[in-house]
Coordinates of C-alpha atoms in Angstrom, one line a residue:
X155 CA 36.7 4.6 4.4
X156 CA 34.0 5.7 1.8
X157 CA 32.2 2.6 0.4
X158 CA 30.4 0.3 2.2
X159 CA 28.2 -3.1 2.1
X160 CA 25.2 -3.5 4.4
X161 CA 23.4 -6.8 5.4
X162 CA 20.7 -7.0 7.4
X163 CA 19.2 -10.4 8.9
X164 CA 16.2 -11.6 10.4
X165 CA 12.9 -9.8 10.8
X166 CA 10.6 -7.2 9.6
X167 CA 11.8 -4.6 12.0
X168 CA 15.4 -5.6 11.4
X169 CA 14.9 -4.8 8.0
X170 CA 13.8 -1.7 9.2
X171 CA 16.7 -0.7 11.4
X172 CA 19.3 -1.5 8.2
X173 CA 17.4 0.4 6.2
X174 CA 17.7 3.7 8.6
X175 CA 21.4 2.7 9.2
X176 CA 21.9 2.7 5.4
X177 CA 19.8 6.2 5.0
X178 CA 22.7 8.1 8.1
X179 CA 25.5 6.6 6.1
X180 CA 24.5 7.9 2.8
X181 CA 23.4 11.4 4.2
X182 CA 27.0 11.8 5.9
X183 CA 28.5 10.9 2.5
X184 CA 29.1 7.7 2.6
X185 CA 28.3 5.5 -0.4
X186 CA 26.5 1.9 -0.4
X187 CA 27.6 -0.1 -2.8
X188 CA 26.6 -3.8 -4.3
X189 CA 29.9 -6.0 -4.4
X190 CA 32.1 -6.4 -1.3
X191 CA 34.6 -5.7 -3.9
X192 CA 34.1 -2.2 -4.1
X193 CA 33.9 -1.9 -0.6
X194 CA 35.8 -0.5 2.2
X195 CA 33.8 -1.6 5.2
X196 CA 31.1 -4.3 5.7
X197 CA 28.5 -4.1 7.9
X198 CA 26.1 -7.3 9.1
X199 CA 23.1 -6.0 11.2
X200 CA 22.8 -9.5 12.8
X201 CA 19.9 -11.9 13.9
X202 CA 20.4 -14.2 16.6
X203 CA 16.9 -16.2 16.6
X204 CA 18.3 -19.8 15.8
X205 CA 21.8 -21.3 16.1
X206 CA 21.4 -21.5 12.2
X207 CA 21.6 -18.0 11.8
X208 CA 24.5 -16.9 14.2
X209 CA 26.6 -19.3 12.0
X210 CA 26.1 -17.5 8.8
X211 CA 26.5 -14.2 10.5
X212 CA 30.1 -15.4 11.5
X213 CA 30.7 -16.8 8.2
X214 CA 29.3 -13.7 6.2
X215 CA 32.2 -11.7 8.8
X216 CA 34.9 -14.1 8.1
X217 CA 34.4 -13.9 4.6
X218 CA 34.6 -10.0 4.1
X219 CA 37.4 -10.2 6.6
X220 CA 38.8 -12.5 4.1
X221 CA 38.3 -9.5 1.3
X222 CA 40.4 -6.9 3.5
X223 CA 37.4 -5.4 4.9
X224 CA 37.1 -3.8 7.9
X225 CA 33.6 -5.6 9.3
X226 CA 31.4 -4.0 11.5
X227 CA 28.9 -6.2 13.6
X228 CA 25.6 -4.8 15.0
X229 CA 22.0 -6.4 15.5
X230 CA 20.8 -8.9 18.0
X231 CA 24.2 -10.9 18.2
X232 CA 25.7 -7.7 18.7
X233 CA 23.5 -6.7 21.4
X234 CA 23.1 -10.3 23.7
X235 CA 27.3 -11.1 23.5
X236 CA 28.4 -7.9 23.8
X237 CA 32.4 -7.5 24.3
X238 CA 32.9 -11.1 24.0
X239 CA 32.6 -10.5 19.9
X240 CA 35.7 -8.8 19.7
X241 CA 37.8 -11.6 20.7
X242 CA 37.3 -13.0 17.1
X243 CA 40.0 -11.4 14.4
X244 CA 37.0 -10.9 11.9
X245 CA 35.2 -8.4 13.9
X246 CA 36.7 -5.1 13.9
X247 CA 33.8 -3.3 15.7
X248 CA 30.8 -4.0 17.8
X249 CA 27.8 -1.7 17.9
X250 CA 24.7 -2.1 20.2
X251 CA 21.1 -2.6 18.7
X252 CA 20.1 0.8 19.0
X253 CA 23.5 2.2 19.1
X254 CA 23.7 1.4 15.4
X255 CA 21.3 4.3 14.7
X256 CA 24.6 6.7 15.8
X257 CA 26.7 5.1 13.6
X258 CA 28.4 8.0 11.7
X259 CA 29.1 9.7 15.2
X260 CA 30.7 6.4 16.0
X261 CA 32.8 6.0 13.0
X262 CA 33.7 9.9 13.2
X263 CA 35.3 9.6 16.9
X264 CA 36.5 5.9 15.9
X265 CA 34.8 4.2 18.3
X266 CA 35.1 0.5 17.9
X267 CA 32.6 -0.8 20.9
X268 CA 29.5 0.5 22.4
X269 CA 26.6 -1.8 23.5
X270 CA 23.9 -0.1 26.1
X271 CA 22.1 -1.7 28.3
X272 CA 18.3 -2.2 27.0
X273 CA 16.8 -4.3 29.6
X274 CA 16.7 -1.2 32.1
X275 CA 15.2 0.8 29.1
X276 CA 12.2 2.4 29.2
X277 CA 12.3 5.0 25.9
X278 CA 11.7 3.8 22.6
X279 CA 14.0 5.0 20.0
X280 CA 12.3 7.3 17.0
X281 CA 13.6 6.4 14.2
X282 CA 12.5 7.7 10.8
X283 CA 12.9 6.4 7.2
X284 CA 12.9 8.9 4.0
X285 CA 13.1 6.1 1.8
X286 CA 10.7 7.5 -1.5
X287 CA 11.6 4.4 -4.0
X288 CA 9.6 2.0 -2.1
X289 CA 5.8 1.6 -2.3
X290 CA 4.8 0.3 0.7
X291 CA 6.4 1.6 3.7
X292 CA 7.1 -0.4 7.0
X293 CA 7.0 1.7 10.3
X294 CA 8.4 0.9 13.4
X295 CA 6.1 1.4 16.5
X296 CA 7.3 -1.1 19.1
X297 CA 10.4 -2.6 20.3
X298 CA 11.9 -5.8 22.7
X299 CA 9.4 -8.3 24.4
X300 CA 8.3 -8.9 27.7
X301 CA 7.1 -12.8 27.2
X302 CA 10.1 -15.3 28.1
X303 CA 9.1 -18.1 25.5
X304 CA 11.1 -21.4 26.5
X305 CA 13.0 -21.0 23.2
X306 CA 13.6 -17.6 22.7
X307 CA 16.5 -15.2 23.2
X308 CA 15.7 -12.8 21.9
X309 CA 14.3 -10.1 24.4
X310 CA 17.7 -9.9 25.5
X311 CA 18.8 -8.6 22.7
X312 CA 15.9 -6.0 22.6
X313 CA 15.1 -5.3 25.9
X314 CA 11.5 -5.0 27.7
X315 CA 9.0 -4.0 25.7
X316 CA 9.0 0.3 24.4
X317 CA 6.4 1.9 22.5
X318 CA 6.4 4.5 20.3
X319 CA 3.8 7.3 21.4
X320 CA 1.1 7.7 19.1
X321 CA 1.2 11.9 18.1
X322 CA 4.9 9.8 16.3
X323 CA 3.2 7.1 14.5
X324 CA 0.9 9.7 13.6
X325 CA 3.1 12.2 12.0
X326 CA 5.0 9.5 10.3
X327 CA 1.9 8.4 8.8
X328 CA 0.6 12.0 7.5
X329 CA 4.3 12.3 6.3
X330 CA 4.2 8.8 4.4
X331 CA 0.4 10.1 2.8
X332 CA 2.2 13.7 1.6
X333 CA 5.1 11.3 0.6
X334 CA 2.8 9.4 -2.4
X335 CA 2.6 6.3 -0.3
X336 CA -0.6 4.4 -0.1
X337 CA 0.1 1.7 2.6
X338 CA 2.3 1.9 5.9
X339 CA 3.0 -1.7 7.3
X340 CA 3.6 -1.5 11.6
X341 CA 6.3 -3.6 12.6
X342 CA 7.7 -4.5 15.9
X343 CA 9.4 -7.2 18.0
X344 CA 6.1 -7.6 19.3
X345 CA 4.2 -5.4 18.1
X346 CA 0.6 -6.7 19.8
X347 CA 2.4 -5.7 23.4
X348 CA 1.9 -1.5 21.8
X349 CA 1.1 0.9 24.8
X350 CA 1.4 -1.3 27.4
X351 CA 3.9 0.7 28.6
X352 CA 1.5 3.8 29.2
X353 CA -1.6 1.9 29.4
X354 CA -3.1 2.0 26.1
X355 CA -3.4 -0.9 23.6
X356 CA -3.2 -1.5 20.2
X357 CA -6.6 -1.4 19.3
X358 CA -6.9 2.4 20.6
X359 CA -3.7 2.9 17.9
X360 CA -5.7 1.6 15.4
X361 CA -8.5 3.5 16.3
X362 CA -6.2 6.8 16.1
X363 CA -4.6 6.2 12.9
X364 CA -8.3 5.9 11.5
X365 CA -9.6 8.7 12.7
X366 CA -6.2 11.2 12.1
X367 CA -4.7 9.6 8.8
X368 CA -5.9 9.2 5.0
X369 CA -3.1 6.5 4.7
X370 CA -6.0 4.2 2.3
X371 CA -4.4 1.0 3.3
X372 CA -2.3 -0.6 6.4
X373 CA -1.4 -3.6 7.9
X374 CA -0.1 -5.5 10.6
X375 CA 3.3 -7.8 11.6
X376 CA 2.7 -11.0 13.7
X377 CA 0.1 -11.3 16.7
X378 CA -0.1 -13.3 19.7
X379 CA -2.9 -15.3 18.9
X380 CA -4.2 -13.5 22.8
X381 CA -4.2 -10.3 21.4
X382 CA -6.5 -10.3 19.1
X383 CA -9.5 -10.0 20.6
X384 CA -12.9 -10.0 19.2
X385 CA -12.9 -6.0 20.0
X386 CA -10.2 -5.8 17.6
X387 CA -11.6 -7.7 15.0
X388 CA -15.3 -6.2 15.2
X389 CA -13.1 -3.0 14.2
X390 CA -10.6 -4.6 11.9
X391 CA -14.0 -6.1 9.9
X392 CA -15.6 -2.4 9.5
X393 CA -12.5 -1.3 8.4
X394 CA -12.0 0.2 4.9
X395 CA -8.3 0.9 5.4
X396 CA -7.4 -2.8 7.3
X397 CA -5.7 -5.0 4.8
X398 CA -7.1 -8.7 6.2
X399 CA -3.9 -9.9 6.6
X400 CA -3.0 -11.6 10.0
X401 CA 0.4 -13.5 10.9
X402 CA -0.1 -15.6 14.1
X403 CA 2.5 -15.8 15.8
X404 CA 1.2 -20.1 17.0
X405 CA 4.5 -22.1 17.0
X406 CA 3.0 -25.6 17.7
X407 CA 0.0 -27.3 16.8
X408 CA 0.2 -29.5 19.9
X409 CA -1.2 -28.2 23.8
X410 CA 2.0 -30.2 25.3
X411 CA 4.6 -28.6 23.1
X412 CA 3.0 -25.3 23.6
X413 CA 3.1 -26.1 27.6
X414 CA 6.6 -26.5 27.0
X415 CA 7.0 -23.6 25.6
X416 CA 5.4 -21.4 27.6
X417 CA 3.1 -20.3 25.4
X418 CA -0.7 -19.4 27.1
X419 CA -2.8 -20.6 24.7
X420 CA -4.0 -23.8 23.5
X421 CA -4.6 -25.2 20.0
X422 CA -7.9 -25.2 20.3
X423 CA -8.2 -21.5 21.4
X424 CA -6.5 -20.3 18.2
X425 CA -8.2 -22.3 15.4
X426 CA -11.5 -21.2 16.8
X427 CA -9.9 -17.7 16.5
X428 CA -9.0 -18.5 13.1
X429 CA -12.2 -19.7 12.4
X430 CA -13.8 -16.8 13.5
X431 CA -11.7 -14.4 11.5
X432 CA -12.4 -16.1 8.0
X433 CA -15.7 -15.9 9.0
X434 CA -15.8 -11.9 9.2
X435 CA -13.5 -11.3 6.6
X436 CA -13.4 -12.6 2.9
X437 CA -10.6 -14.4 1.4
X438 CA -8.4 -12.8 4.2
X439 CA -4.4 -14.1 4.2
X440 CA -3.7 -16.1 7.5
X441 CA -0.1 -16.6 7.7
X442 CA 1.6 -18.4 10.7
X443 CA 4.9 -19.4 12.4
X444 CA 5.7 -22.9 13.4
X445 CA 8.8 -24.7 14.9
X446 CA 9.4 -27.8 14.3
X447 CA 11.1 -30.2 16.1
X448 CA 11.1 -28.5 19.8
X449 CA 12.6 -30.0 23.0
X450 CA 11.0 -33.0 24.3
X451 CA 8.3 -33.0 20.8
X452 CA 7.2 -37.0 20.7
X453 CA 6.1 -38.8 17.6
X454 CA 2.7 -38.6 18.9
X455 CA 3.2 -34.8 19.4
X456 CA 4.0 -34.1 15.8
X457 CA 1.2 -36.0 14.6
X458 CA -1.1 -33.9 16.3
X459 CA 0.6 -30.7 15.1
X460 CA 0.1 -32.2 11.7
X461 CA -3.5 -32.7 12.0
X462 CA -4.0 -29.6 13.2
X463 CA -2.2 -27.8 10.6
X464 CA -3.5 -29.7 7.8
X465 CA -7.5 -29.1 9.4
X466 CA -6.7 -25.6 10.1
X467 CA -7.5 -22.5 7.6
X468 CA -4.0 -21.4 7.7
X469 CA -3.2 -19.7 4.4
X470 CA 0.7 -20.4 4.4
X471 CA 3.1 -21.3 7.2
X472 CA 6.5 -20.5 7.8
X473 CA 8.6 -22.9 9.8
X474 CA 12.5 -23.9 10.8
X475 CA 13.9 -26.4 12.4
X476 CA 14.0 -25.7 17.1
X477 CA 17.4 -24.2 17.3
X478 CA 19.3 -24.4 20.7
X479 CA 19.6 -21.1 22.0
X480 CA 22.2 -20.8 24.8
X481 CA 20.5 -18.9 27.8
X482 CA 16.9 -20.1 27.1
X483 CA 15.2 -21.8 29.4
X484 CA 14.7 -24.7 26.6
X485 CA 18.4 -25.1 26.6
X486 CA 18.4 -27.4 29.9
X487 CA 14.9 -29.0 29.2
X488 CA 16.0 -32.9 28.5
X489 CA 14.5 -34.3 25.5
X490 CA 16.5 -32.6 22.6
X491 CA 16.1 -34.1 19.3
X492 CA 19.0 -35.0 16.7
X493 CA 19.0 -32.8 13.6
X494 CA 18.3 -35.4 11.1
X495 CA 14.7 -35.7 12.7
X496 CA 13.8 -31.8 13.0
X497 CA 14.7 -31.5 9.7
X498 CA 12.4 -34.3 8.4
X499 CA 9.5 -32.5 10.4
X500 CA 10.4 -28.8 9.2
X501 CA 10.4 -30.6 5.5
X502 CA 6.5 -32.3 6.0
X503 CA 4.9 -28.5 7.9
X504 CA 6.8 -26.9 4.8
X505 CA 5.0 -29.3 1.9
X506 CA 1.4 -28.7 4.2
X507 CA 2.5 -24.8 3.3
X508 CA 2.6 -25.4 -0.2
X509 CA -0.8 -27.1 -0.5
X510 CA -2.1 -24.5 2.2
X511 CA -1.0 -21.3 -0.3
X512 CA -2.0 -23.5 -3.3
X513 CA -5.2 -24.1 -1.8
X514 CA -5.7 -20.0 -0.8
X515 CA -4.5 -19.0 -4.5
X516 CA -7.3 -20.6 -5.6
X517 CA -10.0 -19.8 -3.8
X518 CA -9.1 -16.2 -4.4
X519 CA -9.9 -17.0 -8.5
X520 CA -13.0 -14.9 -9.4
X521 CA -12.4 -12.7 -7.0
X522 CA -12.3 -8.9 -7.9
X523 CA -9.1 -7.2 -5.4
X524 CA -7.8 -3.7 -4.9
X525 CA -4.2 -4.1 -5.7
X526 CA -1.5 -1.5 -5.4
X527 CA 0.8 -1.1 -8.4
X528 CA 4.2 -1.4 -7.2
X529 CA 6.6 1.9 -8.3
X530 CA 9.0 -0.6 -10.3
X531 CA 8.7 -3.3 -12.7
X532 CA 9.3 -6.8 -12.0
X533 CA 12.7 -8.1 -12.6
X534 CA 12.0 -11.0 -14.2
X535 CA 9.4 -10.7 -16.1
X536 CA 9.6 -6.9 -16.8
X537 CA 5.8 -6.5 -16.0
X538 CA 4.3 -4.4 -13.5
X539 CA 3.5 -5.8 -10.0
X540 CA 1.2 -5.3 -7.4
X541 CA -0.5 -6.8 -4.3
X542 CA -3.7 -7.3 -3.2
X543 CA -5.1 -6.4 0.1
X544 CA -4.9 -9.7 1.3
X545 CA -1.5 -10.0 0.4
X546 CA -1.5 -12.0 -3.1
X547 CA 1.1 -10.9 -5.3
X548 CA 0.0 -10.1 -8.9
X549 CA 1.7 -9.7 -12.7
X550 CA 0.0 -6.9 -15.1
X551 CA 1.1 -7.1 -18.4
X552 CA 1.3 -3.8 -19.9
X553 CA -1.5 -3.6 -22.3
X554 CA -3.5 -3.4 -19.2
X555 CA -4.6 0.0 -18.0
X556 CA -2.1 0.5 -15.2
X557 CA 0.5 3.5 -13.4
X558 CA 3.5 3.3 -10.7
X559 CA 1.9 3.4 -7.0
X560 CA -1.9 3.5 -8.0
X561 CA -4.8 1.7 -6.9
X562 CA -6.9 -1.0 -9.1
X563 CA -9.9 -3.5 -8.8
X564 CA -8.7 -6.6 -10.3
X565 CA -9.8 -9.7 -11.5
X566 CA -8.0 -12.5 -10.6
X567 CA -8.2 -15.4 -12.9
X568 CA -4.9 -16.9 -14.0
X569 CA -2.8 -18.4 -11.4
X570 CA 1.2 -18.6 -12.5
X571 CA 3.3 -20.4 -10.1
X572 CA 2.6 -18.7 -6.6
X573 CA 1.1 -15.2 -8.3
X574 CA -2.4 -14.4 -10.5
X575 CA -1.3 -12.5 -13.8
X576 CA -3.9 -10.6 -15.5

């Protein structure tokens, strides 16, 4: 068993975690290869946030099952159901969430199940990436969640929340800088709960990786919309090595549906946060995370959530249809809502999106950004690629004066489809 096929689900610091897994197997000798064809094992690192996706994790298993693989499950599904996964004939082995980083061991002494227990965890797991072909580099600093949204399962398949000490995140940065790489992106399950765990905050990390690193640029994964405080933001807006690009972590744009949700903050709270950050920063990219269609979510409710998104200075949204999760606390609310209408909701936040990002493109035109120059060119157009600070993605044609992994000032003025060329 020589040749394998790795996919990872889900979110940034998934994304991650695959992409470490990958690194072991390749370093024992293993080889990752493109086609389950050509492969002798498949291996899904799973996400389990919405009903939606544990569907295609089972039907991405069945299917290389189907191909005489021998599937290997790990990942958040892994993690919450445990033992119960091996029941189905598609899955050949189960591995924990951060028993996936052992993975060659497992494989070596053939061990076809091992889950730990996270929730009684207290160490974060240091896990590094070598990866030289990228050209922005995501590092992990936090890991699992201590909030108990309404609709969420997912600290149980992450645990409480573990953060990495700062002398790591340090070192991995230096390492990145000697490495060529000119921005480090932190990710986490949440990454605004950092240092809780030994009384320190984010904000004080920031603070450190200023004063200790010559990365030139970072940036940061989704916020509680609590978390950022105007401390942070006085900071963030003296900053030369902030990229102004914040993902707010909102979910609803109605006070009852947040209620309902247990989320502690009220509409009005974050777009006067909002407000307050395009006021400090210029042009910066506010990105956000909506569901649509939650338990017990009226006509009247949705309206709201439409106003408010469509009034707010949102940049783009991402949103998906409420998902039951079994073993939330939204599971036994009463009030669920057929499929046909959460669809229909998802469809009108998505189109307010579109004219959101439209809208942001353009107000960017004129504008002169510091873009980084991506280390490969672009596969459909063959042009080199960048982006900008505040997260705008932009085509260089090659007549321009451009290199692999540099920085350059840029004027935007040519907007093609949902990226500037110059």
């Amino acid at each position: 068993m020589r040749y394998f096929v790795l996919k990872s689900m889900g979110c940034k610091s998934n994304q991650f975690e695959g992409q470490i897994v990958v690194q072991k197997l390749v370093e024992a000798g293993f080889e990752e290869v493109k086609k389950l064809e050509e492969a002798d094992f498949y291996i899904l690192n799973s996400c389990s946030v919405t009903h939606k996706s544990d569907n295609e994790a089972m039907y991405l298993l069945r299917h290389a099952k189907k191909l005489g693989l021998k599937t290997i499950l790990t990942g958040c599904i892994a993690q919450i159901e445990k033992e119960e996964l091996l029941k189905e004939p598609f899955i050949d082995i189960v591995y924990g969430n951060e028993d996936k980083f052992d993975i060659v061991e497992h494989l070596k002494n053939e061990t076809n199940y091992i889950v730990r227990d996270l929730m009684n965890s207290d160490q974060f797991c240091k896990v590094t990436l070598n990866d030289t072909t990228k050209t922005r580099i995501s590092l992990k600093i936090q890991d699992g969640c201590d909030n108990r949204c309404a609709y969420c399962i997912i600290p149980y398949g992450r645990g409480k929340s573990r953060s990495a000490d700062s002398d790591f995140i340090i070192h991995e940065i230096n390492k990145y800088v000697q490495q060529g790489y000119k921005e480090v992106i932190f990710t986490g399950i949440h990454i605004g709960l950092w240092g809780k765990d030994f009384d320190r905050d984010l904000l004080s990390l920031l603070k450190d990786v200023e004063e200790n690193t010559s990365i030139p640029r970072y940036r940061l994964g989704s916020l509680n919309p609590l978390e950022i405080t105007s401390e942070m933001l006085d900071f963030l807006q003296n900053s030369e090595k902030f990229c102004p690009h914040f993902h707010l972590s909102l979910q609803s744009a109605c006070n009852p549906t947040l209620k309902r949700m247990n989320r502690h903050y009220t509409v009005e709270y974050y777009l006067e946060q909002i407000e307050d950050i395009v006021s400090r920063f210029k042009n910066p990219f506010l990105g956000s995370d909506i569901i649509a269609g939650f338990v017990g979510e009226t006509d009247k409710d949705f309206e709201t959530t439409v106003e408010n998104l469509r009034k707010s200075k949102l940049s783009q949204i991402h949103t998906f249809p409420y998902s039951i999760r079994k073993g939330t606390i939204a599971e036994k609310l009463e009030g669920h809502l057929p499929d046909e209408i959460k669809e229909q909701r998802a469809n009108i936040i998505k189109q307010i999106s579109a004219e959101k990002f439209d809208e942001f493109l353009k107000s960017n035109i004129g504008s002169t950004q510091e873009v980084l120059i991506e280390k490969r060119l672009d596969k459909k157009t063959g042009l080199f690629k960048g982006v900008t600070r505040n997260y705008i993605n932009v085509l260089i044609k090659k007549e321009n004066d451009v290199d692999f992994n540099t920085l350059k000032n840029i004027t935007l003025k040519e907007i093609q489809g949902n990226k500037f060329i110059y």
